[in-house]
PDB file of N, CA and C in Angstrom:
ATOM      1  N   UNK O   1      53.346  85.905  78.424  1.00 47.00           N
ATOM      2  CA  UNK O   1      54.655  86.167  79.015  1.00 47.00           C
ATOM      3  C   UNK O   1      54.435  86.905  80.331  1.00 47.00           C
ATOM      4  N   UNK O   2      55.080  86.454  81.408  1.00 50.00           N
ATOM      5  CA  UNK O   2      54.934  87.077  82.717  1.00 50.00           C
ATOM      6  C   UNK O   2      55.625  88.420  82.798  1.00 50.00           C
ATOM      7  N   UNK O   3      55.333  89.169  83.844  1.00 53.00           N
ATOM      8  CA  UNK O   3      55.917  90.501  83.984  1.00 53.00           C
ATOM      9  C   UNK O   3      57.426  90.442  84.189  1.00 53.00           C
ATOM     10  N   UNK O   4      57.932  89.403  84.841  1.00 54.00           N
ATOM     11  CA  UNK O   4      59.375  89.258  85.011  1.00 54.00           C
ATOM     12  C   UNK O   4      60.046  89.039  83.664  1.00 54.00           C
ATOM     13  N   UNK O   5      59.469  88.187  82.837  1.00 55.00           N
ATOM     14  CA  UNK O   5      60.015  87.969  81.492  1.00 55.00           C
ATOM     15  C   UNK O   5      60.002  89.258  80.690  1.00 55.00           C
ATOM     16  N   UNK O   6      58.925  90.027  80.792  1.00 52.00           N
ATOM     17  CA  UNK O   6      58.829  91.288  80.066  1.00 52.00           C
ATOM     18  C   UNK O   6      59.871  92.280  80.578  1.00 52.00           C
ATOM     19  N   UNK O   7      60.105  92.307  81.880  1.00 50.00           N
ATOM     20  CA  UNK O   7      61.105  93.205  82.452  1.00 50.00           C
ATOM     21  C   UNK O   7      62.491  92.860  81.938  1.00 50.00           C
ATOM     22  N   UNK O   8      62.790  91.578  81.817  1.00 51.00           N
ATOM     23  CA  UNK O   8      64.086  91.157  81.282  1.00 51.00           C
ATOM     24  C   UNK O   8      64.205  91.588  79.829  1.00 51.00           C
ATOM     25  N   UNK O   9      63.176  91.358  79.056  1.00 53.00           N
ATOM     26  CA  UNK O   9      63.207  91.717  77.634  1.00 53.00           C
ATOM     27  C   UNK O   9      63.343  93.213  77.421  1.00 53.00           C
ATOM     28  N   UNK O  10      62.656  94.002  78.226  1.00 56.00           N
ATOM     29  CA  UNK O  10      62.695  95.450  78.034  1.00 56.00           C
ATOM     30  C   UNK O  10      63.872  96.097  78.741  1.00 56.00           C
ATOM     31  N   UNK O  11      64.597  95.346  79.554  1.00 68.00           N
ATOM     32  CA  UNK O  11      65.807  95.866  80.180  1.00 68.00           C
ATOM     33  C   UNK O  11      65.579  96.645  81.451  1.00 68.00           C
ATOM     34  N   UNK O  12      64.503  96.359  82.176  1.00 87.00           N
ATOM     35  CA  UNK O  12      64.239  97.091  83.406  1.00 87.00           C
ATOM     36  C   UNK O  12      64.395  96.241  84.657  1.00 87.00           C
ATOM     37  N   UNK O  13      65.146  95.167  84.566  1.00 93.00           N
ATOM     38  CA  UNK O  13      65.379  94.327  85.744  1.00 93.00           C
ATOM     39  C   UNK O  13      66.870  94.348  86.064  1.00 93.00           C
ATOM     40  N   UNK O  14      67.152  94.455  87.349  1.00 96.00           N
ATOM     41  CA  UNK O  14      68.542  94.519  87.795  1.00 96.00           C
ATOM     42  C   UNK O  14      69.138  93.120  87.821  1.00 96.00           C
ATOM     43  N   UNK O  15      70.310  92.986  87.252  1.00 95.00           N
ATOM     44  CA  UNK O  15      70.996  91.694  87.208  1.00 95.00           C
ATOM     45  C   UNK O  15      71.457  91.264  88.598  1.00 95.00           C
ATOM     46  N   UNK O  16      71.668  92.203  89.490  1.00 96.00           N
ATOM     47  CA  UNK O  16      72.195  91.884  90.809  1.00 96.00           C
ATOM     48  C   UNK O  16      71.085  91.505  91.791  1.00 96.00           C
ATOM     49  N   UNK O  17      70.066  92.351  91.915  1.00 96.00           N
ATOM     50  CA  UNK O  17      69.014  92.099  92.909  1.00 96.00           C
ATOM     51  C   UNK O  17      67.744  91.515  92.306  1.00 96.00           C
ATOM     52  N   UNK O  18      67.655  91.460  90.999  1.00 94.00           N
ATOM     53  CA  UNK O  18      66.529  90.922  90.228  1.00 94.00           C
ATOM     54  C   UNK O  18      65.218  91.684  90.426  1.00 94.00           C
ATOM     55  N   UNK O  19      65.328  92.916  90.919  1.00 95.00           N
ATOM     56  CA  UNK O  19      64.125  93.734  91.079  1.00 95.00           C
ATOM     57  C   UNK O  19      63.889  94.548  89.812  1.00 95.00           C
ATOM     58  N   UNK O  20      62.618  94.800  89.536  1.00 93.00           N
ATOM     59  CA  UNK O  20      62.275  95.649  88.401  1.00 93.00           C
ATOM     60  C   UNK O  20      62.454  97.104  88.806  1.00 93.00           C
ATOM     61  N   UNK O  21      63.071  97.884  87.929  1.00 91.00           N
ATOM     62  CA  UNK O  21      63.334  99.291  88.193  1.00 91.00           C
ATOM     63  C   UNK O  21      63.060 100.106  86.944  1.00 91.00           C
ATOM     64  N   UNK O  22      62.569 101.319  87.155  1.00 88.00           N
ATOM     65  CA  UNK O  22      62.348 102.213  86.017  1.00 88.00           C
ATOM     66  C   UNK O  22      63.659 102.830  85.556  1.00 88.00           C
ATOM     67  N   UNK O  23      64.594 102.975  86.486  1.00 90.00           N
ATOM     68  CA  UNK O  23      65.887 103.573  86.155  1.00 90.00           C
ATOM     69  C   UNK O  23      66.978 102.535  86.401  1.00 90.00           C
ATOM     70  N   UNK O  24      67.646 102.145  85.343  1.00 94.00           N
ATOM     71  CA  UNK O  24      68.746 101.182  85.424  1.00 94.00           C
ATOM     72  C   UNK O  24      69.895 101.665  84.549  1.00 94.00           C
ATOM     73  N   UNK O  25      71.061 101.113  84.787  1.00 95.00           N
ATOM     74  CA  UNK O  25      72.233 101.409  83.962  1.00 95.00           C
ATOM     75  C   UNK O  25      72.582 100.158  83.186  1.00 95.00           C
ATOM     76  N   UNK O  26      72.681 100.310  81.885  1.00 94.00           N
ATOM     77  CA  UNK O  26      73.072  99.185  81.032  1.00 94.00           C
ATOM     78  C   UNK O  26      74.581  99.004  81.160  1.00 94.00           C
ATOM     79  N   UNK O  27      74.995  97.797  81.458  1.00 95.00           N
ATOM     80  CA  UNK O  27      76.409  97.502  81.690  1.00 95.00           C
ATOM     81  C   UNK O  27      77.270  97.932  80.508  1.00 95.00           C
ATOM     82  N   UNK O  28      76.776  97.711  79.287  1.00 94.00           N
ATOM     83  CA  UNK O  28      77.559  98.043  78.100  1.00 94.00           C
ATOM     84  C   UNK O  28      77.132  99.359  77.465  1.00 94.00           C
ATOM     85  N   UNK O  29      76.288 100.119  78.155  1.00 94.00           N
ATOM     86  CA  UNK O  29      75.893 101.437  77.671  1.00 94.00           C
ATOM     87  C   UNK O  29      76.957 102.467  78.007  1.00 94.00           C
ATOM     88  N   UNK O  30      76.713 103.700  77.624  1.00 95.00           N
ATOM     89  CA  UNK O  30      77.691 104.776  77.829  1.00 95.00           C
ATOM     90  C   UNK O  30      78.064 104.936  79.302  1.00 95.00           C
ATOM     91  N   UNK O  31      77.069 105.022  80.174  1.00 95.00           N
ATOM     92  CA  UNK O  31      77.338 105.193  81.609  1.00 95.00           C
ATOM     93  C   UNK O  31      78.002 103.951  82.199  1.00 95.00           C
ATOM     94  N   UNK O  32      77.547 102.784  81.812  1.00 95.00           N
ATOM     95  CA  UNK O  32      78.146 101.545  82.302  1.00 95.00           C
ATOM     96  C   UNK O  32      79.612 101.427  81.928  1.00 95.00           C
ATOM     97  N   UNK O  33      79.928 101.817  80.703  1.00 95.00           N
ATOM     98  CA  UNK O  33      81.331 101.792  80.265  1.00 95.00           C
ATOM     99  C   UNK O  33      82.143 102.842  81.007  1.00 95.00           C
ATOM    100  N   UNK O  34      81.539 104.017  81.223  1.00 96.00           N
ATOM    101  CA  UNK O  34      82.244 105.115  81.888  1.00 96.00           C
ATOM    102  C   UNK O  34      82.674 104.726  83.304  1.00 96.00           C
ATOM    103  N   UNK O  35      81.825 103.990  84.009  1.00 94.00           N
ATOM    104  CA  UNK O  35      82.170 103.591  85.378  1.00 94.00           C
ATOM    105  C   UNK O  35      82.760 102.184  85.443  1.00 94.00           C
ATOM    106  N   UNK O  36      83.014 101.593  84.270  1.00 94.00           N
ATOM    107  CA  UNK O  36      83.650 100.275  84.182  1.00 94.00           C
ATOM    108  C   UNK O  36      82.843  99.216  84.941  1.00 94.00           C
ATOM    109  N   UNK O  37      81.535  99.255  84.739  1.00 96.00           N
ATOM    110  CA  UNK O  37      80.607  98.429  85.499  1.00 96.00           C
ATOM    111  C   UNK O  37      80.828  96.933  85.306  1.00 96.00           C
ATOM    112  N   UNK O  38      81.057  96.491  84.090  1.00 95.00           N
ATOM    113  CA  UNK O  38      81.250  95.055  83.834  1.00 95.00           C
ATOM    114  C   UNK O  38      82.442  94.514  84.623  1.00 95.00           C
ATOM    115  N   UNK O  39      83.547  95.247  84.623  1.00 93.00           N
ATOM    116  CA  UNK O  39      84.737  94.792  85.351  1.00 93.00           C
ATOM    117  C   UNK O  39      84.518  94.802  86.857  1.00 93.00           C
ATOM    118  N   UNK O  40      83.838  95.835  87.357  1.00 94.00           N
ATOM    119  CA  UNK O  40      83.565  95.898  88.795  1.00 94.00           C
ATOM    120  C   UNK O  40      82.698  94.722  89.235  1.00 94.00           C
ATOM    121  N   UNK O  41      81.676  94.429  88.448  1.00 95.00           N
ATOM    122  CA  UNK O  41      80.792  93.314  88.795  1.00 95.00           C
ATOM    123  C   UNK O  41      81.551  91.996  88.801  1.00 95.00           C
ATOM    124  N   UNK O  42      82.437  91.820  87.845  1.00 94.00           N
ATOM    125  CA  UNK O  42      83.209  90.577  87.768  1.00 94.00           C
ATOM    126  C   UNK O  42      84.242  90.519  88.889  1.00 94.00           C
ATOM    127  N   UNK O  43      84.993  91.604  89.084  1.00 91.00           N
ATOM    128  CA  UNK O  43      86.080  91.602  90.063  1.00 91.00           C
ATOM    129  C   UNK O  43      85.601  91.551  91.504  1.00 91.00           C
ATOM    130  N   UNK O  44      84.542  92.274  91.824  1.00 89.00           N
ATOM    131  CA  UNK O  44      84.124  92.387  93.220  1.00 89.00           C
ATOM    132  C   UNK O  44      82.991  91.452  93.606  1.00 89.00           C
ATOM    133  N   UNK O  45      82.182  91.033  92.628  1.00 92.00           N
ATOM    134  CA  UNK O  45      81.051  90.170  92.953  1.00 92.00           C
ATOM    135  C   UNK O  45      81.105  88.822  92.259  1.00 92.00           C
ATOM    136  N   UNK O  46      82.025  88.656  91.319  1.00 93.00           N
ATOM    137  CA  UNK O  46      82.109  87.400  90.583  1.00 93.00           C
ATOM    138  C   UNK O  46      80.971  87.199  89.602  1.00 93.00           C
ATOM    139  N   UNK O  47      80.341  88.289  89.189  1.00 95.00           N
ATOM    140  CA  UNK O  47      79.218  88.223  88.254  1.00 95.00           C
ATOM    141  C   UNK O  47      79.714  88.586  86.859  1.00 95.00           C
ATOM    142  N   UNK O  48      79.653  87.627  85.955  1.00 94.00           N
ATOM    143  CA  UNK O  48      80.030  87.866  84.560  1.00 94.00           C
ATOM    144  C   UNK O  48      78.785  88.215  83.770  1.00 94.00           C
ATOM    145  N   UNK O  49      78.832  89.334  83.083  1.00 92.00           N
ATOM    146  CA  UNK O  49      77.711  89.738  82.239  1.00 92.00           C
ATOM    147  C   UNK O  49      78.213  89.745  80.803  1.00 92.00           C
ATOM    148  N   UNK O  50      77.730  88.793  80.039  1.00 91.00           N
ATOM    149  CA  UNK O  50      78.154  88.649  78.653  1.00 91.00           C
ATOM    150  C   UNK O  50      77.159  89.324  77.727  1.00 91.00           C
ATOM    151  N   UNK O  51      77.683  89.972  76.720  1.00 85.00           N
ATOM    152  CA  UNK O  51      76.861  90.725  75.776  1.00 85.00           C
ATOM    153  C   UNK O  51      75.933  89.818  74.979  1.00 85.00           C
ATOM    154  N   UNK O  52      76.367  88.585  74.722  1.00 90.00           N
ATOM    155  CA  UNK O  52      75.640  87.727  73.779  1.00 90.00           C
ATOM    156  C   UNK O  52      74.720  86.687  74.424  1.00 90.00           C
ATOM    157  N   UNK O  53      74.346  86.852  75.699  1.00 88.00           N
ATOM    158  CA  UNK O  53      73.363  85.915  76.267  1.00 88.00           C
ATOM    159  C   UNK O  53      72.071  86.665  76.600  1.00 88.00           C
ATOM    160  N   UNK O  54      71.057  85.938  77.020  1.00 88.00           N
ATOM    161  CA  UNK O  54      69.754  86.567  77.228  1.00 88.00           C
ATOM    162  C   UNK O  54      69.477  86.956  78.682  1.00 88.00           C
ATOM    163  N   UNK O  55      70.501  86.979  79.517  1.00 92.00           N
ATOM    164  CA  UNK O  55      70.342  87.421  80.898  1.00 92.00           C
ATOM    165  C   UNK O  55      70.380  88.950  80.959  1.00 92.00           C
ATOM    166  N   UNK O  56      69.801  89.534  82.000  1.00 93.00           N
ATOM    167  CA  UNK O  56      69.779  91.004  82.099  1.00 93.00           C
ATOM    168  C   UNK O  56      71.183  91.603  82.084  1.00 93.00           C
ATOM    169  N   UNK O  57      71.282  92.731  81.445  1.00 94.00           N
ATOM    170  CA  UNK O  57      72.551  93.448  81.352  1.00 94.00           C
ATOM    171  C   UNK O  57      72.431  94.830  81.966  1.00 94.00           C
ATOM    172  N   UNK O  58      71.493  94.968  82.891  1.00 95.00           N
ATOM    173  CA  UNK O  58      71.257  96.245  83.545  1.00 95.00           C
ATOM    174  C   UNK O  58      71.393  96.089  85.052  1.00 95.00           C
ATOM    175  N   UNK O  59      71.765  97.198  85.707  1.00 96.00           N
ATOM    176  CA  UNK O  59      71.937  97.219  87.156  1.00 96.00           C
ATOM    177  C   UNK O  59      71.225  98.460  87.687  1.00 96.00           C
ATOM    178  N   UNK O  60      70.483  98.297  88.773  1.00 97.00           N
ATOM    179  CA  UNK O  60      69.760  99.435  89.344  1.00 97.00           C
ATOM    180  C   UNK O  60      70.725 100.345  90.110  1.00 97.00           C
ATOM    181  N   UNK O  61      70.272 101.574  90.341  1.00 96.00           N
ATOM    182  CA  UNK O  61      71.109 102.556  91.029  1.00 96.00           C
ATOM    183  C   UNK O  61      71.449 102.121  92.450  1.00 96.00           C
ATOM    184  N   UNK O  62      70.511 101.478  93.120  1.00 97.00           N
ATOM    185  CA  UNK O  62      70.754 101.013  94.484  1.00 97.00           C
ATOM    186  C   UNK O  62      71.918 100.018  94.523  1.00 97.00           C
ATOM    187  N   UNK O  63      71.946  99.102  93.586  1.00 97.00           N
ATOM    188  CA  UNK O  63      73.037  98.117  93.535  1.00 97.00           C
ATOM    189  C   UNK O  63      74.357  98.764  93.124  1.00 97.00           C
ATOM    190  N   UNK O  64      74.297  99.772  92.264  1.00 97.00           N
ATOM    191  CA  UNK O  64      75.524 100.482  91.881  1.00 97.00           C
ATOM    192  C   UNK O  64      76.107 101.194  93.093  1.00 97.00           C
ATOM    193  N   UNK O  65      75.261 101.819  93.909  1.00 97.00           N
ATOM    194  CA  UNK O  65      75.728 102.486  95.131  1.00 97.00           C
ATOM    195  C   UNK O  65      76.364 101.465  96.071  1.00 97.00           C
ATOM    196  N   UNK O  66      75.727 100.319  96.246  1.00 97.00           N
ATOM    197  CA  UNK O  66      76.274  99.275  97.117  1.00 97.00           C
ATOM    198  C   UNK O  66      77.590  98.729  96.572  1.00 97.00           C
ATOM    199  N   UNK O  67      77.688  98.595  95.255  1.00 96.00           N
ATOM    200  CA  UNK O  67      78.927  98.131  94.633  1.00 96.00           C
ATOM    201  C   UNK O  67      80.047  99.126  94.891  1.00 96.00           C
ATOM    202  N   UNK O  68      79.736 100.423  94.774  1.00 93.00           N
ATOM    203  CA  UNK O  68      80.736 101.466  95.035  1.00 93.00           C
ATOM    204  C   UNK O  68      81.182 101.417  96.495  1.00 93.00           C
ATOM    205  N   UNK O  69      80.232 101.251  97.406  1.00 95.00           N
ATOM    206  CA  UNK O  69      80.571 101.154  98.827  1.00 95.00           C
ATOM    207  C   UNK O  69      81.443  99.930  99.091  1.00 95.00           C
ATOM    208  N   UNK O  70      81.134  98.818  98.431  1.00 93.00           N
ATOM    209  CA  UNK O  70      81.928  97.597  98.573  1.00 93.00           C
ATOM    210  C   UNK O  70      83.352  97.839  98.075  1.00 93.00           C
ATOM    211  N   UNK O  71      83.479  98.510  96.928  1.00 90.00           N
ATOM    212  CA  UNK O  71      84.792  98.833  96.373  1.00 90.00           C
ATOM    213  C   UNK O  71      85.582  99.684  97.367  1.00 90.00           C
ATOM    214  N   UNK O  72      84.940 100.733  97.896  1.00 93.00           N
ATOM    215  CA  UNK O  72      85.630 101.619  98.834  1.00 93.00           C
ATOM    216  C   UNK O  72      86.052 100.867 100.092  1.00 93.00           C
ATOM    217  N   UNK O  73      85.190  99.966 100.574  1.00 94.00           N
ATOM    218  CA  UNK O  73      85.512  99.170 101.749  1.00 94.00           C
ATOM    219  C   UNK O  73      86.698  98.253 101.466  1.00 94.00           C
ATOM    220  N   UNK O  74      86.721  97.629 100.292  1.00 91.00           N
ATOM    221  CA  UNK O  74      87.833  96.756  99.917  1.00 91.00           C
ATOM    222  C   UNK O  74      89.140  97.544  99.829  1.00 91.00           C
ATOM    223  N   UNK O  75      89.074  98.781  99.333  1.00 93.00           N
ATOM    224  CA  UNK O  75      90.273  99.619  99.263  1.00 93.00           C
ATOM    225  C   UNK O  75      90.778  99.952 100.666  1.00 93.00           C
ATOM    226  N   UNK O  76      89.868 100.239 101.591  1.00 97.00           N
ATOM    227  CA  UNK O  76      90.257 100.507 102.976  1.00 97.00           C
ATOM    228  C   UNK O  76      90.968  99.289 103.561  1.00 97.00           C
ATOM    229  N   UNK O  77      90.421  98.119 103.320  1.00 96.00           N
ATOM    230  CA  UNK O  77      91.024  96.884 103.830  1.00 96.00           C
ATOM    231  C   UNK O  77      92.408  96.665 103.229  1.00 96.00           C
ATOM    232  N   UNK O  78      92.529  96.836 101.905  1.00 94.00           N
ATOM    233  CA  UNK O  78      93.836  96.640 101.254  1.00 94.00           C
ATOM    234  C   UNK O  78      94.862  97.620 101.798  1.00 94.00           C
ATOM    235  N   UNK O  79      94.475  98.891 101.967  1.00 97.00           N
ATOM    236  CA  UNK O  79      95.401  99.894 102.489  1.00 97.00           C
ATOM    237  C   UNK O  79      95.794  99.587 103.929  1.00 97.00           C
ATOM    238  N   UNK O  80      94.842  99.139 104.732  1.00 98.00           N
ATOM    239  CA  UNK O  80      95.139  98.782 106.121  1.00 98.00           C
ATOM    240  C   UNK O  80      96.121  97.619 106.179  1.00 98.00           C
ATOM    241  N   UNK O  81      95.929  96.626 105.330  1.00 97.00           N
ATOM    242  CA  UNK O  81      96.833  95.478 105.305  1.00 97.00           C
ATOM    243  C   UNK O  81      98.241  95.900 104.908  1.00 97.00           C
ATOM    244  N   UNK O  82      98.332  96.806 103.958  1.00 97.00           N
ATOM    245  CA  UNK O  82      99.641  97.316 103.533  1.00 97.00           C
ATOM    246  C   UNK O  82     100.318  98.056 104.679  1.00 97.00           C
ATOM    247  N   UNK O  83      99.567  98.918 105.392  1.00 97.00           N
ATOM    248  CA  UNK O  83     100.142  99.653 106.522  1.00 97.00           C
ATOM    249  C   UNK O  83     100.618  98.700 107.614  1.00 97.00           C
ATOM    250  N   UNK O  84      99.821  97.685 107.913  1.00 96.00           N
ATOM    251  CA  UNK O  84     100.191  96.719 108.956  1.00 96.00           C
ATOM    252  C   UNK O  84     101.465  95.970 108.564  1.00 96.00           C
ATOM    253  N   UNK O  85     101.539  95.521 107.330  1.00 95.00           N
ATOM    254  CA  UNK O  85     102.727  94.796 106.866  1.00 95.00           C
ATOM    255  C   UNK O  85     103.954  95.691 106.875  1.00 95.00           C
ATOM    256  N   UNK O  86     103.803  96.949 106.444  1.00 94.00           N
ATOM    257  CA  UNK O  86     104.932  97.883 106.438  1.00 94.00           C
ATOM    258  C   UNK O  86     105.407  98.177 107.855  1.00 94.00           C
ATOM    259  N   UNK O  87     104.482  98.349 108.786  1.00 93.00           N
ATOM    260  CA  UNK O  87     104.854  98.609 110.175  1.00 93.00           C
ATOM    261  C   UNK O  87     105.595  97.410 110.753  1.00 93.00           C
ATOM    262  N   UNK O  88     105.114  96.232 110.460  1.00 93.00           N
ATOM    263  CA  UNK O  88     105.772  95.014 110.953  1.00 93.00           C
ATOM    264  C   UNK O  88     107.185  94.897 110.377  1.00 93.00           C
ATOM    265  N   UNK O  89     107.325  95.176 109.093  1.00 90.00           N
ATOM    266  CA  UNK O  89     108.638  95.129 108.449  1.00 90.00           C
ATOM    267  C   UNK O  89     109.576  96.161 109.069  1.00 90.00           C
ATOM    268  N   UNK O  90     109.058  97.363 109.300  1.00 87.00           N
ATOM    269  CA  UNK O  90     109.871  98.420 109.903  1.00 87.00           C
ATOM    270  C   UNK O  90     110.325  98.015 111.302  1.00 87.00           C
ATOM    271  N   UNK O  91     109.436  97.421 112.073  1.00 88.00           N
ATOM    272  CA  UNK O  91     109.766  96.966 113.425  1.00 88.00           C
ATOM    273  C   UNK O  91     110.848  95.890 113.379  1.00 88.00           C
ATOM    274  N   UNK O  92     110.724  94.958 112.454  1.00 86.00           N
ATOM    275  CA  UNK O  92     111.738  93.897 112.314  1.00 86.00           C
ATOM    276  C   UNK O  92     113.091  94.480 111.924  1.00 86.00           C
ATOM    277  N   UNK O  93     113.088  95.435 111.004  1.00 85.00           N
ATOM    278  CA  UNK O  93     114.344  96.041 110.555  1.00 85.00           C
ATOM    279  C   UNK O  93     115.010  96.790 111.704  1.00 85.00           C
ATOM    280  N   UNK O  94     114.225  97.511 112.501  1.00 84.00           N
ATOM    281  CA  UNK O  94     114.784  98.232 113.645  1.00 84.00           C
ATOM    282  C   UNK O  94     115.343  97.262 114.678  1.00 84.00           C
ATOM    283  N   UNK O  95     114.628  96.168 114.899  1.00 83.00           N
ATOM    284  CA  UNK O  95     115.082  95.158 115.854  1.00 83.00           C
ATOM    285  C   UNK O  95     116.376  94.507 115.363  1.00 83.00           C
ATOM    286  N   UNK O  96     116.462  94.223 114.052  1.00 82.00           N
ATOM    287  CA  UNK O  96     117.662  93.604 113.490  1.00 82.00           C
ATOM    288  C   UNK O  96     118.861  94.539 113.587  1.00 82.00           C
ATOM    289  N   UNK O  97     118.646  95.847 113.432  1.00 83.00           N
ATOM    290  CA  UNK O  97     119.758  96.806 113.532  1.00 83.00           C
ATOM    291  C   UNK O  97     120.308  96.870 114.949  1.00 83.00           C
ATOM    292  N   UNK O  98     119.433  96.705 115.924  1.00 82.00           N
ATOM    293  CA  UNK O  98     119.866  96.747 117.321  1.00 82.00           C
ATOM    294  C   UNK O  98     120.588  95.471 117.733  1.00 82.00           C
ATOM    295  N   UNK O  99     120.391  94.404 116.989  1.00 73.00           N
ATOM    296  CA  UNK O  99     120.990  93.110 117.357  1.00 73.00           C
ATOM    297  C   UNK O  99     122.441  93.046 117.000  1.00 73.00           C
TER     298      UNK O  99
END
């Protein structure tokens, strides 16, 4: 069995970057559940991690940090879009009142 296969079996390979790591977070472990890792991976990256298949269920800290940054960036974008739409609506309402 190759080292990659062994890393998958022992749970030290990241599902996102496929690198072997000594420190990983199990998606369905205590920490993974606490940060809602499975949902974040599915919602933001489109990666489904199922409990009952033989694919890795661990994510390295580097990928978790990048996922968090991606989430924060997406929130900034959503908030900016809301502000832009609200400003446009306010401008239209003011223009309509003057008409």
